XYZ file of C-alpha atoms in Angstrom:
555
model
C -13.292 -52.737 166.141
C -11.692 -55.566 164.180
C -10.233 -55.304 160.336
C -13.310 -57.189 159.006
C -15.521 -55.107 160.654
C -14.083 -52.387 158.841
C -14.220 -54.367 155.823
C -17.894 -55.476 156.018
C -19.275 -51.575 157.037
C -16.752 -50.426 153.850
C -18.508 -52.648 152.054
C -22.456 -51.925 152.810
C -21.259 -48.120 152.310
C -19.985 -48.318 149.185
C -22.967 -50.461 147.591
C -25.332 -48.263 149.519
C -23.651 -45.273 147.270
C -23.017 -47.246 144.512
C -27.458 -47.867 144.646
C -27.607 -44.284 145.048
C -25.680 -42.975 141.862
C -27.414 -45.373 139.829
C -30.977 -43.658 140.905
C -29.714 -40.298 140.639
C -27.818 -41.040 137.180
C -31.033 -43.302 135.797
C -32.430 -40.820 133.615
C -29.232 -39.655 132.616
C -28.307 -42.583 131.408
C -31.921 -43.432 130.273
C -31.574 -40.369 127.099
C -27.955 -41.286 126.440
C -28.958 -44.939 125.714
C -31.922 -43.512 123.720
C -29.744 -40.716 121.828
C -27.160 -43.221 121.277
C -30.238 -45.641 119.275
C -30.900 -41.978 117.447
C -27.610 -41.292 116.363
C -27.468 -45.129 115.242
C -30.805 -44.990 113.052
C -29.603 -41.822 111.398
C -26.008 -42.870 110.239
C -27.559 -46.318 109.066
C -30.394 -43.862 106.745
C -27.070 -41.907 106.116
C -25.497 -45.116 104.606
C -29.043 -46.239 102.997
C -29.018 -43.182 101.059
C -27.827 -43.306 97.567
C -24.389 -40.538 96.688
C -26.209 -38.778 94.191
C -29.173 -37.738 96.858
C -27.225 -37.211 99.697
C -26.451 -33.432 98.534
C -30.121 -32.926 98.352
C -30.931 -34.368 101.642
C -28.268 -32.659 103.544
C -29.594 -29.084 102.428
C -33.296 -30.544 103.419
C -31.595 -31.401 106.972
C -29.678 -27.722 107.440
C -33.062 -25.636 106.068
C -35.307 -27.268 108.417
C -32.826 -26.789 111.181
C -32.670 -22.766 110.431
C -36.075 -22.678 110.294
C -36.331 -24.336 113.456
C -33.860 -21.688 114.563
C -35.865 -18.782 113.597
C -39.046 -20.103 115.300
C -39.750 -18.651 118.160
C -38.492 -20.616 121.471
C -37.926 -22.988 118.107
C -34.643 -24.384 119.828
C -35.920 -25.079 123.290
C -39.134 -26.812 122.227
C -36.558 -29.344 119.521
C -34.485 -29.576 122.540
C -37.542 -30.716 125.156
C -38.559 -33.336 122.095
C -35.873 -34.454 121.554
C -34.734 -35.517 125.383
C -38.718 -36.777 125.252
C -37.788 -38.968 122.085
C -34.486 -40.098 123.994
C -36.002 -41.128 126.760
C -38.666 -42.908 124.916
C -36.281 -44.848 122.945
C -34.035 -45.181 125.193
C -36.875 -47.056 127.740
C -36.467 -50.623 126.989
C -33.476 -52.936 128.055
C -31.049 -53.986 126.345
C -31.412 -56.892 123.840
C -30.482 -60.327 125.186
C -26.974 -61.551 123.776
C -27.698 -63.857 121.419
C -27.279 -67.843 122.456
C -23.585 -69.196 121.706
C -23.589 -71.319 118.669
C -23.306 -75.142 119.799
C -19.987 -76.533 119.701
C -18.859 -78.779 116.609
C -17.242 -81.338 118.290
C -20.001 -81.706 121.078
C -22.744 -81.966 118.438
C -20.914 -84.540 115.747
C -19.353 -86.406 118.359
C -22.030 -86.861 120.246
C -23.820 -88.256 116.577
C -20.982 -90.466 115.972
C -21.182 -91.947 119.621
C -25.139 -92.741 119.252
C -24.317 -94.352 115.800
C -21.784 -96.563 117.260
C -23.509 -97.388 120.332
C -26.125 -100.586 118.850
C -22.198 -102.284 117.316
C -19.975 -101.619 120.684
C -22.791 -102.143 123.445
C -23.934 -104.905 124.814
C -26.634 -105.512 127.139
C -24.694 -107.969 129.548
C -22.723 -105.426 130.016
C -22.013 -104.208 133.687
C -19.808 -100.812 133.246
C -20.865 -100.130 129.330
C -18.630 -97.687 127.190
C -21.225 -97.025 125.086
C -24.747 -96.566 125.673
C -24.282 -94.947 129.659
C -24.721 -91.481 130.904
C -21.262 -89.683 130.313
C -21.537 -89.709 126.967
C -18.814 -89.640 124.388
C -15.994 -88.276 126.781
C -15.550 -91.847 128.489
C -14.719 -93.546 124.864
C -13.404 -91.666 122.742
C -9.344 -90.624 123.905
C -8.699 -87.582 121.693
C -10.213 -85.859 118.428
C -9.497 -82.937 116.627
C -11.253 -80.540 113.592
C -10.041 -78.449 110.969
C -11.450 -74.843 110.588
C -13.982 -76.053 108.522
C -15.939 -78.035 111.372
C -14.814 -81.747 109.843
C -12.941 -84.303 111.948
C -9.983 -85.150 111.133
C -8.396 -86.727 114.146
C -9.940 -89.931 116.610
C -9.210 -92.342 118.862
C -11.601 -94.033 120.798
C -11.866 -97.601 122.708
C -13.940 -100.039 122.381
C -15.153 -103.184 124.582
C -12.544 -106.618 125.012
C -15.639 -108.712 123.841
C -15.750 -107.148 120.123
C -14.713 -109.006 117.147
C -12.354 -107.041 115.922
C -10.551 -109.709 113.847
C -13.405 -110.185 111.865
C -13.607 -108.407 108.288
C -16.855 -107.647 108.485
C -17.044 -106.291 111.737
C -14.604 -103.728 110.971
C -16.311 -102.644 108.235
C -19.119 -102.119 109.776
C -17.389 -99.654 111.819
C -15.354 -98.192 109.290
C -18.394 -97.174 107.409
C -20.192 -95.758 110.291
C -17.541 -93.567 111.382
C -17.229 -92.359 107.673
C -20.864 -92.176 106.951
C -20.768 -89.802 110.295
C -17.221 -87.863 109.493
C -17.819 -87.340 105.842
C -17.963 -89.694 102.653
C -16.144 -86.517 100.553
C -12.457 -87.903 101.835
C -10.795 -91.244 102.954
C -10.119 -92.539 106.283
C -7.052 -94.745 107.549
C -7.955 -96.531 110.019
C -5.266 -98.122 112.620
C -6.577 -101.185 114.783
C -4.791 -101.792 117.323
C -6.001 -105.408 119.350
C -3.987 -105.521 121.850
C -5.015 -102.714 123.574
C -8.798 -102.376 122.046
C -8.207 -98.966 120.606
C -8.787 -97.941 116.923
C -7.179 -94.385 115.657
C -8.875 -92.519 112.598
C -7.295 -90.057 110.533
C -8.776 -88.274 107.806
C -6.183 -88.198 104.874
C -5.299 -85.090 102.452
C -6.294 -85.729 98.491
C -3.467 -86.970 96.340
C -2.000 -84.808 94.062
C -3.802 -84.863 90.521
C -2.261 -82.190 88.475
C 1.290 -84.204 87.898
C 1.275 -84.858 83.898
C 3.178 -87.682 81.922
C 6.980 -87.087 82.210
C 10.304 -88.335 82.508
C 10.722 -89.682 86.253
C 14.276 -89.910 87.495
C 14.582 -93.471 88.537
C 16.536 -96.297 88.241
C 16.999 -98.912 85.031
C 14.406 -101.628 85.081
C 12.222 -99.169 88.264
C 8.470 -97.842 87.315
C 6.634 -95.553 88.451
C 2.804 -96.411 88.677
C 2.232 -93.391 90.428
C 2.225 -91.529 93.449
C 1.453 -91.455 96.591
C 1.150 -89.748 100.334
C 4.474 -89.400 102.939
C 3.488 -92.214 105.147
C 3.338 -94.871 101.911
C 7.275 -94.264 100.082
C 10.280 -93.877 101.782
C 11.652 -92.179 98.680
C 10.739 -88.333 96.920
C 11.870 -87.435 93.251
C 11.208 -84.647 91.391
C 8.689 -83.851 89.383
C 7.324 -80.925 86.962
C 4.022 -80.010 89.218
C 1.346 -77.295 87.828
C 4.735 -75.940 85.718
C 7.070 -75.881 88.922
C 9.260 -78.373 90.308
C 8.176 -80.697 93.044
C 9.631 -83.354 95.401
C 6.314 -85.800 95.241
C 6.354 -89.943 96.964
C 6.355 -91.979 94.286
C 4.890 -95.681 93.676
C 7.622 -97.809 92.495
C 7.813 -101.030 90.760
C 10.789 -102.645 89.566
C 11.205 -105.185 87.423
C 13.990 -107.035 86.021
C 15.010 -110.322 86.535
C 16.181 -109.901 90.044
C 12.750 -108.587 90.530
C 10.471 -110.304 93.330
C 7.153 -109.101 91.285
C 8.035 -109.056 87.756
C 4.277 -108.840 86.204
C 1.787 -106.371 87.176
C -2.095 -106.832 87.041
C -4.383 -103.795 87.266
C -7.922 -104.065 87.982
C -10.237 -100.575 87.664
C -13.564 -99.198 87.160
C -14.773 -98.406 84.037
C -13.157 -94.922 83.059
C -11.082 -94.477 86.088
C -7.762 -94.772 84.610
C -6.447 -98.150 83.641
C -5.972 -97.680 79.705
C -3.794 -94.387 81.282
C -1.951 -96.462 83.597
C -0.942 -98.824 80.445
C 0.030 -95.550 78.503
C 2.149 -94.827 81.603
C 3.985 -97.695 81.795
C 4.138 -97.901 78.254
C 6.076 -94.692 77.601
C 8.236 -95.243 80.583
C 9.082 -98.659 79.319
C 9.938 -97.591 75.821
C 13.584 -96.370 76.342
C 15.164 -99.599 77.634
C 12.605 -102.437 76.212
C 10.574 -103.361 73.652
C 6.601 -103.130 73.355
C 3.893 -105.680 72.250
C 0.484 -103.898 72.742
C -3.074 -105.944 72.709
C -5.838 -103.509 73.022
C -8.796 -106.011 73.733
C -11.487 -103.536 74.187
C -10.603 -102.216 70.321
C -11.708 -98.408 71.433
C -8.322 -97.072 69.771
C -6.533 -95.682 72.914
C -3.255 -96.894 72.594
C -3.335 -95.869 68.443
C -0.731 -93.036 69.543
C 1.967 -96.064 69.876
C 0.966 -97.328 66.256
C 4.545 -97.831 64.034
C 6.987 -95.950 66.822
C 10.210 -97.166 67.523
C 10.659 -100.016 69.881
C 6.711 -101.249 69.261
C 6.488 -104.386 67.284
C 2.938 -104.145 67.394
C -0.084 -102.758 68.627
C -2.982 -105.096 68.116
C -7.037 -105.134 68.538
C -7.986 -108.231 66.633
C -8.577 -111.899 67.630
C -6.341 -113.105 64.965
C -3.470 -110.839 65.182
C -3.532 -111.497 69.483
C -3.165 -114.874 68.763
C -0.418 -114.795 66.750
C 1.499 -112.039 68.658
C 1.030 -113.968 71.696
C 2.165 -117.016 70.275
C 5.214 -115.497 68.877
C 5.804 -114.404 72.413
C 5.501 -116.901 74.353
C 8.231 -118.649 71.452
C 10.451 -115.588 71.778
C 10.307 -116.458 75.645
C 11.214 -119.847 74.967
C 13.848 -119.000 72.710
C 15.811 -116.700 75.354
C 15.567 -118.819 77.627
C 17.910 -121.277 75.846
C 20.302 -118.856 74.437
C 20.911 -117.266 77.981
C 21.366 -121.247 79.136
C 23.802 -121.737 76.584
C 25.611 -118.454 77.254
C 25.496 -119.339 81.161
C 27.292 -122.779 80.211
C 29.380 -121.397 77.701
C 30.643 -118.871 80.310
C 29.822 -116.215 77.079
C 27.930 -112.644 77.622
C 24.251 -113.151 75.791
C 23.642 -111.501 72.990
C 21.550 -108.507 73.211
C 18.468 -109.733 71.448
C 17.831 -111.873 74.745
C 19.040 -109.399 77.224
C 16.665 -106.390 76.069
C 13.971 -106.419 77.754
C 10.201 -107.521 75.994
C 7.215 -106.219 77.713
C 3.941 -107.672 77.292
C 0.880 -105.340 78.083
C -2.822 -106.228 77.423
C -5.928 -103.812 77.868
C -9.226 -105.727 79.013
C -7.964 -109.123 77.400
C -11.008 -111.291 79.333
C -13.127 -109.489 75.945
C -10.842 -111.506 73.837
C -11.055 -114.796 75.894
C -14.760 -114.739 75.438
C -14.771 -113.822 71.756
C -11.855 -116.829 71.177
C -14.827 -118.999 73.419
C -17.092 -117.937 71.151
C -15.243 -119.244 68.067
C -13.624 -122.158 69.596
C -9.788 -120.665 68.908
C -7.376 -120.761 71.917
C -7.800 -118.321 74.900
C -5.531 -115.403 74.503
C -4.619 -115.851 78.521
C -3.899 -119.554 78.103
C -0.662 -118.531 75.737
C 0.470 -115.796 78.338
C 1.516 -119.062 80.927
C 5.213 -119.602 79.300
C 5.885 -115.647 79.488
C 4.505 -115.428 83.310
C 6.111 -118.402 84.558
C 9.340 -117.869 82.742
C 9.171 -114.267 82.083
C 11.568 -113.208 84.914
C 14.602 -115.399 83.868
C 13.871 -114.189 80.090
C 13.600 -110.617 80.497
C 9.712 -110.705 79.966
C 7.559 -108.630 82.122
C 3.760 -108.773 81.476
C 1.319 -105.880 82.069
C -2.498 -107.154 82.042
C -5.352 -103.985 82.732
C -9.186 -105.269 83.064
C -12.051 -104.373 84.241
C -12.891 -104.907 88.689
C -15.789 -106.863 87.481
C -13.927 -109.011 84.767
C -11.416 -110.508 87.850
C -13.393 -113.779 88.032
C -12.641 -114.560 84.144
C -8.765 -113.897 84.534
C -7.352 -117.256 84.754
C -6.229 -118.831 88.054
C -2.510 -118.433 86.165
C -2.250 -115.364 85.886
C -3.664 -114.275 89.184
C -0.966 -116.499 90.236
C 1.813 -115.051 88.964
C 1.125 -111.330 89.164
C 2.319 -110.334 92.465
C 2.345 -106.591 91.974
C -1.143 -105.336 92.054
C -3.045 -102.148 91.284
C -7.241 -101.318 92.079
C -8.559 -97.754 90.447
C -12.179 -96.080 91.228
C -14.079 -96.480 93.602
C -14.255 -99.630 95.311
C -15.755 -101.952 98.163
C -14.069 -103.121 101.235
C -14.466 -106.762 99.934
C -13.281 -105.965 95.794
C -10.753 -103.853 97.384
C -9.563 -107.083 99.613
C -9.990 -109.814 96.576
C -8.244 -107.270 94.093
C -5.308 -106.341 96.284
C -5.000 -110.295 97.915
C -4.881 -108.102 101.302
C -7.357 -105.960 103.505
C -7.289 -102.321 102.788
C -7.045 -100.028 105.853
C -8.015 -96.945 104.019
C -11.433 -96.619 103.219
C -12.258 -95.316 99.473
C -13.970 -91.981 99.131
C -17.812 -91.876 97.453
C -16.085 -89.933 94.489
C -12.802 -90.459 93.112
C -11.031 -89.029 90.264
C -9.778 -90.748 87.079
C -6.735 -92.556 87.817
C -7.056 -92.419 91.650
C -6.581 -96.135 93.347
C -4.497 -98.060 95.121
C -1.189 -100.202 94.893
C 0.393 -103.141 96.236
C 3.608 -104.519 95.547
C 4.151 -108.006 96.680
C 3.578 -108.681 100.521
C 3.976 -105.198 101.351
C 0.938 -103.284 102.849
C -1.360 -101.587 100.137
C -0.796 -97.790 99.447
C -2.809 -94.865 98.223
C -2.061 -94.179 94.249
C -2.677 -91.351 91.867
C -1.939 -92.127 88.318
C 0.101 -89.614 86.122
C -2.094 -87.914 83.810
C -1.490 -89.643 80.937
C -4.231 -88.841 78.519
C -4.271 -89.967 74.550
C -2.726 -87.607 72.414
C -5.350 -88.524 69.583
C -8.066 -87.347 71.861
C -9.261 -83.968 70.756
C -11.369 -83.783 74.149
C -8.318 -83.911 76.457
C -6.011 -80.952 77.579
C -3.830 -79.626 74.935
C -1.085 -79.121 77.567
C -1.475 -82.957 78.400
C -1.605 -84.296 75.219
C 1.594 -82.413 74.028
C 3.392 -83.854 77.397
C 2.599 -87.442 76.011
C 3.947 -86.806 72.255
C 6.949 -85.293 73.596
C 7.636 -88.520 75.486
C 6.648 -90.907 72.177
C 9.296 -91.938 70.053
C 9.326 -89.892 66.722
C 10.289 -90.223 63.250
C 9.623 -87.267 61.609
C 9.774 -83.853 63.844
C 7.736 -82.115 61.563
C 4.458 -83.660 61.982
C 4.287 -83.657 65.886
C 5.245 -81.645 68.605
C 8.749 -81.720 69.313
C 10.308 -84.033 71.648
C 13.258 -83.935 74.157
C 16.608 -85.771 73.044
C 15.916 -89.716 72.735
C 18.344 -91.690 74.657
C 21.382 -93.485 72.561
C 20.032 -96.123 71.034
C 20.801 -99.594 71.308
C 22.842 -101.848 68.149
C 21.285 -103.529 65.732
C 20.408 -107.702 66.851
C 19.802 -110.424 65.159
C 16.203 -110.918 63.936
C 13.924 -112.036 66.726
C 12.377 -116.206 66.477
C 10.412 -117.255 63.473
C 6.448 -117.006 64.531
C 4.616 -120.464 63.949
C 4.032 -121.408 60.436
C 0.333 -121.642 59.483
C -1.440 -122.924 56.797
C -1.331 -120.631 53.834
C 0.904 -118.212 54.928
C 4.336 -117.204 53.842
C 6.637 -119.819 54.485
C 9.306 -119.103 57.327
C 11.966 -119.421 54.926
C 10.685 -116.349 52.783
C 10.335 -113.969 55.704
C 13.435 -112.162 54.615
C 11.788 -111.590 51.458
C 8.506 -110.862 52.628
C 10.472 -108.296 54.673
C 12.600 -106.865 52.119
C 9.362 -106.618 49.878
C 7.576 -103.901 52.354
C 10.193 -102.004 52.842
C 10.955 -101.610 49.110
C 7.272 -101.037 48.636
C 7.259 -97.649 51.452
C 7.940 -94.688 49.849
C 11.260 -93.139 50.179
C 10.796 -90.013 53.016
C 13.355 -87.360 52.064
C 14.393 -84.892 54.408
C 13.405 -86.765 57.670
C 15.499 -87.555 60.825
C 15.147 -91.620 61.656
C 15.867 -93.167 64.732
C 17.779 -96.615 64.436
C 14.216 -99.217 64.121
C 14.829 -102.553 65.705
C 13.791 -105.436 63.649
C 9.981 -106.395 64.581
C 8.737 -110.251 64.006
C 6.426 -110.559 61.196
C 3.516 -113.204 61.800
């Protein structure tokens, strides 16, 4: 007889006793099934039961089982019910296993693949990617979800004969795969033509718990804000939620060697662009001086109001005028000192060399109030600053509202290169705000101060704005507002918070250029006078620590 032989009769034998056991151990294992349900049901009423009845319950249970004891044959009949009640119970089968929950990725990719289907297919098509039997698996590469069931990984192909170098065909896209992924975060989204593939990647929230602070940068650098890994080659470190962080920071620099020396930011309303000038502002205040025009007169920058290196902070029609007038002179006027010194072969005085920043909150309100009264625009005297600013040490800082970009003048859209867009925005305000396609697409919601940032021809980056709040606003964080007064410039200690060491401060310069003479105003001879007038008329402070004031024009 061969081995298999011996194999096969092995074989029948063993299931032939196997069948056997299981009929002879059937009712065995019929009560234990059913005893096993018993013992379940009682340690579940066991559990049910409150503490404070359990005592009386558990002498219930042990005097009905002595008086079952004392019965006669009392034992044997509670025995005989309960194997009866076992095998009762223990009858029916076991209950089905419940049906597997359906796989994430099969059910949302297979949405996103329908969804995409009536943009990538095409009816001409012989061998379709989308739209044919297999599904999702024969376009899209590679995906991959968190532990919350959201995508956060995808590459997929699509056909040679779509238009992907078409704006609006990629947005199309963009918002489908979003719309199907989740609205809640923002996607960057990688084209790549050549080979008709397009990578998504779900990117992590920016950090918004970084307050206003001194950044550790270089002279002349800003930071706007900050940012993720993949948009800064450079980390610094910041105070984070009270602990120190290394964080990617948005930098701008400016200077006269600068490539971008004015900045225009364009935002939402309440999303963050009046912060963004308080940013700047107190970042700027150490090494330059500050002219302030707050157009939409709401009182947000009042917290800069007579400090140290401000020359003025102004809401009116009349007093914009003439502080813009004054600087577009003052830019004039270093220009042809630093010419002189440059042909003299002379260092310029300091007056010229110290840098004058310009920055205006929502001035397009001005412009159409100076319309409305037939007095110059407020942007038409900004042209000598932004053209010549760079050579003359004059940066200019201009914050408006998104919808306000059509009444900025062709000018100054011109000549600010470095560019900022806060709130939520559209592919198409996104494009004509930054001058350059966004590959990122916004999220539905986005907090205050949360936007992005491009710096001359580079590619536009993701941007969270410090938290620079007002210090006069009795709404905001206490911890944030005393982060911003111990940045401002102080006079007296005693009526603030107090403030870190200021930096040394600069010598005193020569008075800055005579503002334009108008009619029935103090003559420009009599401005020493008129000066030495108000400060005889300010009352005498005693006891206070003052920080060396520069000289401010008087128009």
């Amino acid at each position: 007889m061969s081995l298999n032989r011996h194999l096969s009769k092995g074989r029948t034998l063993a299931r032939t006793a196997g069948d056997h056991a299981a009929d002879m151990f059937a009712p065995i294992t019929l009560i234990g099934r059913g005893l096993r349900r018993h013992a379940e049901w009682a340690k579940g009423r066991w559990q049910a039961t409150p503490k404070d009845r359990r005592g009386p319950t558990l002498f219930l249970c042990a005097a009905m089982v002595l008086g079952v004891f004392l019965l006669p044959h009392g034992p044997l009949f509670t025995l005989v019910g309960l194997m009866a009640s076992a095998a009762w119970v223990g009858r029916a089968p076991k209950a089905p296993p419940a049906p597997p929950e359906p796989d994430v990725a099969e059910v949302k990719l297979t949405a996103l693949y329908a969804a995409l289907t009536p943009y990538l297919a095409s009816p001409d098509d012989l061998s379709p990617l989308y739209g044919n039997e297999d599904g999702f698996r024969t376009a899209f590469g590679s995906w991959e979800f968190d532990g919350d069931g959201r995508l956060t990984e995808l590459e997929l192909a699509y056909p040679a004969y779509f238009t992907d170098t078409e704006p609006a065909a990629r947005a199309r896209i963009e918002q489908v795969v979003q719309g199907k992924a989740g609205r809640a975060r923002e996607y960057r989204f990688d084209w790549d033509e050549e080979s008709n593939r397009l990578r998504v990647s779900a990117l992590a929230p920016l950090a918004t718990d970084i307050a206003a602070q001194r950044f550790v940068t270089a002279p002349g650098e800003i930071v706007l804000g900050f940012t993720d890994e993949a948009g800064s080659r450079r980390m610094i470190p910041v105070t984070q939620a009270g602990v120190s962080a290394q964080q990617p920071p948005v930098i701008w620099r400016t200077g006269p060697r600068s490539s971008e020396p004015h900045l225009l930011a364009l935002g939402a309303t309440g999303h963050g662009t009046s912060t963004l000038i308080r940013s700047i502002a107190l970042q700027a205040l150490p090494f330059a001086d500050l002219v302030l025009i707050d157009g939409a007169g709401t009182g947000e920058h009042a917290c800069l109001v007579n400090r140290p290196g401000v020359h003025t902070v102004e809401t009116s029609l009349h007093g914009t005028l003439a502080a813009l007038e004054w600087a577009a002179q003052e830019t004039a006027r270093r220009l042809t000192v630093l010419n002189a010194a440059r042909h003299a072969g002379t260092t310029p005085p300091e007056d010229v060399t110290r840098p004058l920043w310009l920055l205006l909150d929502h001035p397009t309100e001005l412009s159409e109030l100076a319309h409305a009264e037939g007095r110059p625009d407020p942007q038409d005297l900004l042209e000598t600053p932004l053209r010549h600013g760079r050579a003359a040490r004059v940066t200019v800082v201009i914050a408006d509202d998104i919808e306000a970009r059509d009444r900025i003048t062709p000018t100054l859209r011109a000549t600010t290169r470095a560019r900022v867009v806060l709130g939520p925005t559209t592919p198409e305000e996104g494009h004509a705000a930054l001058g350059a396609p966004l590959d990122i697409v916004p999220a539905a919601h986005a907090p205050a101060g949360r936007g992005y940032a491009r710096i001359g021809t580079a590619a536009p980056v993701r941007l969270q704005v410090p938290a620079t709040v007002d210090p006069l606003d009795d709404e905001a964080p206490a911890q944030l507002r005393d982060a911003v007064i111990a940045l401002l410039p102080h006079r007296d200690t005693r009526t603030e918070a107090a403030a870190p060491a200021a930096p040394p401060a600069a010598p005193p310069v020569t008075p800055l250029a005579e503002p334009v003479r108008r009619a029935g105003e103090q003559p420009a001879g009599d401005l020493d006078d008129l000066a030495d007038d108000v400060l005889a008329e300010r009352p005498v402070e005693l006891g206070k620590e003052h920080t060396p004031v520069r000289p401010r024009p008087v128009w």
